[in-house]
PDB file of C-alpha atoms in Angstrom:
ATOM      1  CA  MET Q   1      12.928  16.131   3.804  1.00  0.00           C
ATOM      2  CA  ARG Q   2      13.308  14.973   7.263  1.00  0.00           C
ATOM      3  CA  VAL Q   3      12.883  11.852   9.551  1.00  0.00           C
ATOM      4  CA  ILE Q   4       9.792  12.135  11.442  1.00  0.00           C
ATOM      5  CA  SER Q   5       9.647   9.228  14.454  1.00  0.00           C
ATOM      6  CA  GLY Q   6      12.541   7.577  16.087  1.00  0.00           C
ATOM      7  CA  SER Q   7      16.830   7.656  16.668  1.00  0.00           C
ATOM      8  CA  ALA Q   8      17.181  10.046  14.011  1.00  0.00           C
ATOM      9  CA  ARG Q   9      13.779  11.866  14.501  1.00  0.00           C
ATOM     10  CA  GLY Q  10      14.115  16.049  12.677  1.00  0.00           C
ATOM     11  CA  LEU Q  11      17.761  14.592  10.860  1.00  0.00           C
ATOM     12  CA  LYS Q  12      17.458  16.819   7.784  1.00  0.00           C
ATOM     13  CA  LEU Q  13      17.978  14.641   4.858  1.00  0.00           C
ATOM     14  CA  ASN Q  14      19.811  15.411   1.567  1.00  0.00           C
ATOM     15  CA  THR Q  15      17.483  15.079  -1.994  1.00  0.00           C
ATOM     16  CA  PRO Q  16      19.080  13.927  -5.463  1.00  0.00           C
ATOM     17  CA  GLY Q  17      18.912  17.283  -7.569  1.00  0.00           C
ATOM     18  CA  ASP Q  18      17.345  14.567 -10.341  1.00  0.00           C
ATOM     19  CA  ASP Q  19      13.827  16.171 -10.747  1.00  0.00           C
ATOM     20  CA  ARG Q  20      13.026  12.135 -11.562  1.00  0.00           C
ATOM     21  CA  VAL Q  21      12.726  11.946  -8.339  1.00  0.00           C
ATOM     22  CA  ARG Q  22       9.723  12.515  -6.041  1.00  0.00           C
ATOM     23  CA  PRO Q  23      10.950  12.120  -2.671  1.00  0.00           C
ATOM     24  CA  THR Q  24       8.007  11.130  -0.232  1.00  0.00           C
ATOM     25  CA  THR Q  25       6.137  14.231   1.445  1.00  0.00           C
ATOM     26  CA  ASP Q  26       6.969  14.158   5.589  1.00  0.00           C
ATOM     27  CA  ARG Q  27       2.952  14.013   5.828  1.00  0.00           C
ATOM     28  CA  VAL Q  28       2.710  10.908   3.198  1.00  0.00           C
ATOM     29  CA  LYS Q  29       5.547   9.188   5.248  1.00  0.00           C
ATOM     30  CA  GLU Q  30       3.905   9.288   8.574  1.00  0.00           C
ATOM     31  CA  SER Q  31       1.202   8.274   7.193  1.00  0.00           C
ATOM     32  CA  MET Q  32       2.070   5.243   5.875  1.00  0.00           C
ATOM     33  CA  PHE Q  33       4.679   4.513   8.776  1.00  0.00           C
ATOM     34  CA  ASN Q  34       1.459   4.625  11.079  1.00  0.00           C
ATOM     35  CA  ILE Q  35      -0.091   2.235   8.899  1.00  0.00           C
ATOM     36  CA  VAL Q  36       2.549  -0.374   8.818  1.00  0.00           C
ATOM     37  CA  GLN Q  37       3.979  -0.065  12.546  1.00  0.00           C
ATOM     38  CA  ASP Q  38       3.511  -3.048  13.458  1.00  0.00           C
ATOM     39  CA  TRP Q  39       6.209  -4.419  10.518  1.00  0.00           C
ATOM     40  CA  VAL Q  40       8.541  -2.059  11.513  1.00  0.00           C
ATOM     41  CA  TYR Q  41      10.122  -2.853  14.828  1.00  0.00           C
ATOM     42  CA  ASP Q  42      13.294  -6.111  13.985  1.00  0.00           C
ATOM     43  CA  SER Q  43      12.404  -5.872  10.582  1.00  0.00           C
ATOM     44  CA  GLN Q  44      14.818  -6.720   7.256  1.00  0.00           C
ATOM     45  CA  VAL Q  45      13.680  -3.801   5.132  1.00  0.00           C
ATOM     46  CA  LEU Q  46      14.229  -3.169   1.259  1.00  0.00           C
ATOM     47  CA  ASP Q  47      13.713   0.245   0.061  1.00  0.00           C
ATOM     48  CA  LEU Q  48      13.435  -0.197  -4.219  1.00  0.00           C
ATOM     49  CA  PHE Q  49      14.527   2.450  -5.930  1.00  0.00           C
ATOM     50  CA  ALA Q  50      15.337   4.344  -3.192  1.00  0.00           C
ATOM     51  CA  GLY Q  51      16.182   7.836  -4.371  1.00  0.00           C
ATOM     52  CA  SER Q  52      17.384   9.841  -0.756  1.00  0.00           C
ATOM     53  CA  GLY Q  53      16.891   6.214   1.040  1.00  0.00           C
ATOM     54  CA  ALA Q  54      14.190   8.525   3.400  1.00  0.00           C
ATOM     55  CA  LEU Q  55      12.071   5.305   3.533  1.00  0.00           C
ATOM     56  CA  GLY Q  56      14.383   2.631   4.364  1.00  0.00           C
ATOM     57  CA  ILE Q  57      15.909   5.248   6.892  1.00  0.00           C
ATOM     58  CA  GLU Q  58      12.964   5.898   8.228  1.00  0.00           C
ATOM     59  CA  ALA Q  59      12.453   2.558   8.306  1.00  0.00           C
ATOM     60  CA  LEU Q  60      15.667   1.929  10.700  1.00  0.00           C
ATOM     61  CA  SER Q  61      15.338   5.030  12.607  1.00  0.00           C
ATOM     62  CA  ARG Q  62      12.326   2.962  13.741  1.00  0.00           C
ATOM     63  CA  GLY Q  63      13.532  -0.107  15.038  1.00  0.00           C
ATOM     64  CA  ALA Q  64      14.361  -2.210  11.568  1.00  0.00           C
ATOM     65  CA  SER Q  65      16.947  -4.327  12.270  1.00  0.00           C
ATOM     66  CA  GLN Q  66      18.304  -4.413   8.378  1.00  0.00           C
ATOM     67  CA  ALA Q  67      17.918  -2.406   5.050  1.00  0.00           C
ATOM     68  CA  VAL Q  68      19.452  -2.539   2.039  1.00  0.00           C
ATOM     69  CA  PHE Q  69      18.725   0.554  -0.743  1.00  0.00           C
ATOM     70  CA  CYS Q  70      18.704  -0.417  -4.268  1.00  0.00           C
ATOM     71  CA  ASP Q  71      18.693   2.402  -7.294  1.00  0.00           C
ATOM     72  CA  ASN Q  72      20.343   2.347 -10.302  1.00  0.00           C
ATOM     73  CA  SER Q  73      21.187   6.314 -10.628  1.00  0.00           C
ATOM     74  CA  LEU Q  74      24.913   7.196  -9.436  1.00  0.00           C
ATOM     75  CA  ASP Q  75      23.890  10.936  -7.690  1.00  0.00           C
ATOM     76  CA  SER Q  76      21.382   8.801  -5.744  1.00  0.00           C
ATOM     77  CA  ILE Q  77      23.569   6.393  -4.433  1.00  0.00           C
ATOM     78  CA  LYS Q  78      26.029   8.989  -3.104  1.00  0.00           C
ATOM     79  CA  ILE Q  79      23.204  11.149  -1.721  1.00  0.00           C
ATOM     80  CA  ILE Q  80      22.391   7.643   0.325  1.00  0.00           C
ATOM     81  CA  LYS Q  81      25.368   6.973   1.448  1.00  0.00           C
ATOM     82  CA  SER Q  82      25.301  10.337   3.091  1.00  0.00           C
ATOM     83  CA  ASN Q  83      22.430  10.124   4.571  1.00  0.00           C
ATOM     84  CA  ILE Q  84      23.246   6.692   6.332  1.00  0.00           C
ATOM     85  CA  GLU Q  85      26.106   8.161   7.408  1.00  0.00           C
ATOM     86  CA  LYS Q  86      24.217  11.424   9.087  1.00  0.00           C
ATOM     87  CA  ALA Q  87      21.716   9.113  10.170  1.00  0.00           C
ATOM     88  CA  ARG Q  88      24.409   7.297  12.015  1.00  0.00           C
ATOM     89  CA  VAL Q  89      22.804   3.709  10.388  1.00  0.00           C
ATOM     90  CA  VAL Q  90      25.615   2.198   8.148  1.00  0.00           C
ATOM     91  CA  ASP Q  91      26.021  -0.509  10.188  1.00  0.00           C
ATOM     92  CA  ARG Q  92      22.719  -2.046   9.591  1.00  0.00           C
ATOM     93  CA  SER Q  93      22.479  -0.718   5.961  1.00  0.00           C
ATOM     94  CA  GLN Q  94      23.813  -2.355   2.616  1.00  0.00           C
ATOM     95  CA  ILE Q  95      23.054  -0.487  -0.777  1.00  0.00           C
ATOM     96  CA  VAL Q  96      22.676  -1.873  -3.902  1.00  0.00           C
ATOM     97  CA  SER Q  97      23.586  -0.286  -7.485  1.00  0.00           C
ATOM     98  CA  GLY Q  98      21.759  -1.251  -9.984  1.00  0.00           C
ATOM     99  CA  ASP Q  99      19.061  -2.093 -11.757  1.00  0.00           C
ATOM    100  CA  TYR Q 100      15.825  -3.408  -9.732  1.00  0.00           C
ATOM    101  CA  LYS Q 101      15.425  -6.366 -11.836  1.00  0.00           C
ATOM    102  CA  ARG Q 102      19.032  -7.656 -10.831  1.00  0.00           C
ATOM    103  CA  CYS Q 103      18.569  -6.289  -7.223  1.00  0.00           C
ATOM    104  CA  LEU Q 104      15.740  -8.336  -6.556  1.00  0.00           C
ATOM    105  CA  ARG Q 105      17.125 -11.466  -8.711  1.00  0.00           C
ATOM    106  CA  ASP Q 106      20.744 -10.803  -6.089  1.00  0.00           C
ATOM    107  CA  MET Q 107      18.883 -11.090  -3.053  1.00  0.00           C
ATOM    108  CA  GLU Q 108      16.835 -14.106  -4.291  1.00  0.00           C
ATOM    109  CA  ALA Q 109      20.228 -15.123  -5.203  1.00  0.00           C
ATOM    110  CA  LYS Q 110      21.543 -14.664  -1.601  1.00  0.00           C
ATOM    111  CA  ASN Q 111      18.311 -16.527   0.019  1.00  0.00           C
ATOM    112  CA  GLN Q 112      17.323 -13.031   1.616  1.00  0.00           C
ATOM    113  CA  SER Q 113      13.842 -12.057   2.393  1.00  0.00           C
ATOM    114  CA  PHE Q 114      12.093  -9.239   3.836  1.00  0.00           C
ATOM    115  CA  ASP Q 115       9.216  -8.377   5.815  1.00  0.00           C
ATOM    116  CA  MET Q 116       9.128  -4.660   4.091  1.00  0.00           C
ATOM    117  CA  ILE Q 117       9.440  -3.667   0.806  1.00  0.00           C
ATOM    118  CA  PHE Q 118       8.905  -0.116  -0.436  1.00  0.00           C
ATOM    119  CA  VAL Q 119       8.480   0.643  -3.974  1.00  0.00           C
ATOM    120  CA  ASP Q 120       8.295   3.860  -5.607  1.00  0.00           C
ATOM    121  CA  PRO Q 121       9.466   4.288  -9.111  1.00  0.00           C
ATOM    122  CA  PRO Q 122       9.387   6.464 -11.625  1.00  0.00           C
ATOM    123  CA  TYR Q 123       5.774   7.312 -12.334  1.00  0.00           C
ATOM    124  CA  TYR Q 124       5.939   7.458 -15.969  1.00  0.00           C
ATOM    125  CA  GLU Q 125       8.165   4.648 -16.370  1.00  0.00           C
ATOM    126  CA  GLY Q 126       4.503   2.260 -15.697  1.00  0.00           C
ATOM    127  CA  LEU Q 127       6.708  -0.282 -13.900  1.00  0.00           C
ATOM    128  CA  PHE Q 128       4.611  -0.607 -10.973  1.00  0.00           C
ATOM    129  CA  GLU Q 129       2.618  -4.085 -11.747  1.00  0.00           C
ATOM    130  CA  GLU Q 130       5.875  -5.844 -13.107  1.00  0.00           C
ATOM    131  CA  VAL Q 131       8.092  -4.486 -10.390  1.00  0.00           C
ATOM    132  CA  LEU Q 132       5.501  -6.444  -8.405  1.00  0.00           C
ATOM    133  CA  ASP Q 133       5.706  -9.637 -10.281  1.00  0.00           C
ATOM    134  CA  THR Q 134       8.711  -9.696 -10.502  1.00  0.00           C
ATOM    135  CA  ILE Q 135       9.297  -9.834  -6.043  1.00  0.00           C
ATOM    136  CA  ARG Q 136       6.950 -12.538  -6.030  1.00  0.00           C
ATOM    137  CA  SER Q 137       8.138 -14.382  -8.404  1.00  0.00           C
ATOM    138  CA  CYS Q 138      11.861 -13.877  -6.689  1.00  0.00           C
ATOM    139  CA  LYS Q 139       9.959 -15.198  -3.626  1.00  0.00           C
ATOM    140  CA  ILE Q 140      11.941 -12.637  -1.551  1.00  0.00           C
ATOM    141  CA  LEU Q 141       8.479 -11.025   0.624  1.00  0.00           C
ATOM    142  CA  LYS Q 142       8.202 -13.627   3.680  1.00  0.00           C
ATOM    143  CA  LYS Q 143       5.322 -14.878   4.093  1.00  0.00           C
ATOM    144  CA  ASP Q 144       3.730 -12.287   7.064  1.00  0.00           C
ATOM    145  CA  GLY Q 145       5.746  -9.196   5.149  1.00  0.00           C
ATOM    146  CA  ILE Q 146       4.018  -6.211   3.248  1.00  0.00           C
ATOM    147  CA  VAL Q 147       4.944  -4.329   0.079  1.00  0.00           C
ATOM    148  CA  ILE Q 148       3.734  -0.930   0.273  1.00  0.00           C
ATOM    149  CA  VAL Q 149       3.694   1.159  -3.184  1.00  0.00           C
ATOM    150  CA  GLU Q 150       3.288   4.974  -4.291  1.00  0.00           C
ATOM    151  CA  HIS Q 151       2.175   6.019  -6.837  1.00  0.00           C
ATOM    152  CA  ASP Q 152       0.359   8.557  -8.568  1.00  0.00           C
ATOM    153  CA  ALA Q 153      -3.690   8.456  -8.120  1.00  0.00           C
ATOM    154  CA  LYS Q 154      -4.513   9.315 -11.309  1.00  0.00           C
ATOM    155  CA  ARG Q 155      -3.130   5.822 -12.271  1.00  0.00           C
ATOM    156  CA  PRO Q 156      -4.675   2.598 -10.367  1.00  0.00           C
ATOM    157  CA  ILE Q 157      -2.632  -0.555  -9.679  1.00  0.00           C
ATOM    158  CA  GLY Q 158      -3.946  -3.862 -10.633  1.00  0.00           C
ATOM    159  CA  GLN Q 159      -4.407  -6.933  -9.849  1.00  0.00           C
ATOM    160  CA  VAL Q 160      -0.982  -9.010  -9.568  1.00  0.00           C
ATOM    161  CA  GLU Q 161      -1.392 -12.346  -9.279  1.00  0.00           C
ATOM    162  CA  GLY Q 162      -0.287 -14.004  -6.054  1.00  0.00           C
ATOM    163  CA  LEU Q 163      -0.691 -10.730  -3.821  1.00  0.00           C
ATOM    164  CA  GLU Q 164      -3.688  -9.235  -2.241  1.00  0.00           C
ATOM    165  CA  VAL Q 165      -4.420  -5.699  -1.658  1.00  0.00           C
ATOM    166  CA  TYR Q 166      -4.246  -5.186   2.086  1.00  0.00           C
ATOM    167  CA  LYS Q 167      -5.028  -1.372   2.546  1.00  0.00           C
ATOM    168  CA  GLU Q 168      -5.297   1.548  -0.189  1.00  0.00           C
ATOM    169  CA  LYS Q 169      -4.807   5.302   1.301  1.00  0.00           C
ATOM    170  CA  LYS Q 170      -5.461   8.717  -1.293  1.00  0.00           C
ATOM    171  CA  TYR Q 171      -2.839  11.435  -0.526  1.00  0.00           C
ATOM    172  CA  GLY Q 172      -4.022  14.189  -2.800  1.00  0.00           C
ATOM    173  CA  ILE Q 173      -2.512  13.756  -5.746  1.00  0.00           C
ATOM    174  CA  THR Q 174      -0.374  10.497  -3.874  1.00  0.00           C
ATOM    175  CA  MET Q 175      -1.671   6.885  -3.675  1.00  0.00           C
ATOM    176  CA  LEU Q 176      -0.043   4.089  -1.340  1.00  0.00           C
ATOM    177  CA  THR Q 177      -1.089   0.951  -1.826  1.00  0.00           C
ATOM    178  CA  PHE Q 178       0.117  -2.375   0.516  1.00  0.00           C
ATOM    179  CA  TYR Q 179       0.121  -5.809  -0.977  1.00  0.00           C
ATOM    180  CA  CYS Q 180       0.688  -8.936   1.704  1.00  0.00           C
ATOM    181  CA  LEU Q 181       1.320 -12.608  -0.280  1.00  0.00           C
ATOM    182  CA  GLU Q 182      -1.649 -14.469  -0.953  1.00  0.00           C
ATOM    183  CA  ASP Q 183      -3.446 -17.362   1.763  1.00  0.00           C
ATOM    184  CA  ASP Q 184      -2.467 -19.715  -0.864  1.00  0.00           C
ATOM    185  CA  ASP Q 185       1.210 -18.396  -2.609  1.00  0.00           C
ATOM    186  CA  GLU Q 186       3.138 -19.567   1.259  1.00  0.00           C
TER     187      GLU Q 186
END
C-alpha cells in the first residue's frame, strides 16, 4: 500500500497485522480521489475507522489542511502514528483512539466540522446506516462536504435521512457510495 499522489507520492505505508483491517486498494483509492479532487485542497478531513490512516494521509498528501484519524484498535493507532511520521504530516494530524460514536460526539462537542469524511468500518458489523446517521445527527459535516463510504458491493446502503447519494461506483467486490447533505438539512 502506498500514497498515490501529492507530496508523499510513492511512500509505502505500514498496515496493521489484524485481518479485520482491509486496506483500500490503490486502484479504488485513486478512483476515489479522482472523484473527490475538488473537495481535497485545504480541507478538514476525518478518517473514521482509519486502520492504517491511508485515506487521511492521501488527502494530506494532496493538500488537505488537517486530518483527524479515529480508530479503536491500539495496533491501528500505532500504525497510524508511524505512517503520519513517515509521510511527514504529524503537524497536520490528530489521532483519536476510541469508539467511533465517542469520536463523533467529541468532534461535535469541540465544534469541529469536516469537508470530507471517510467511512470504512468492518463490513461484517453492519454499521453503515448507524454511522451515517450519527454523522448527520452530530452535524460535523460541513454544508458543502462529502462522506465517502467503502462497503461490500453485495450490500448496498439504504437511504439515510438528511443525506443524499451524490454518486456510487463499483470496483469488483468493493463499492464506494458518496453522500452529501440534503439541501433542506443545513
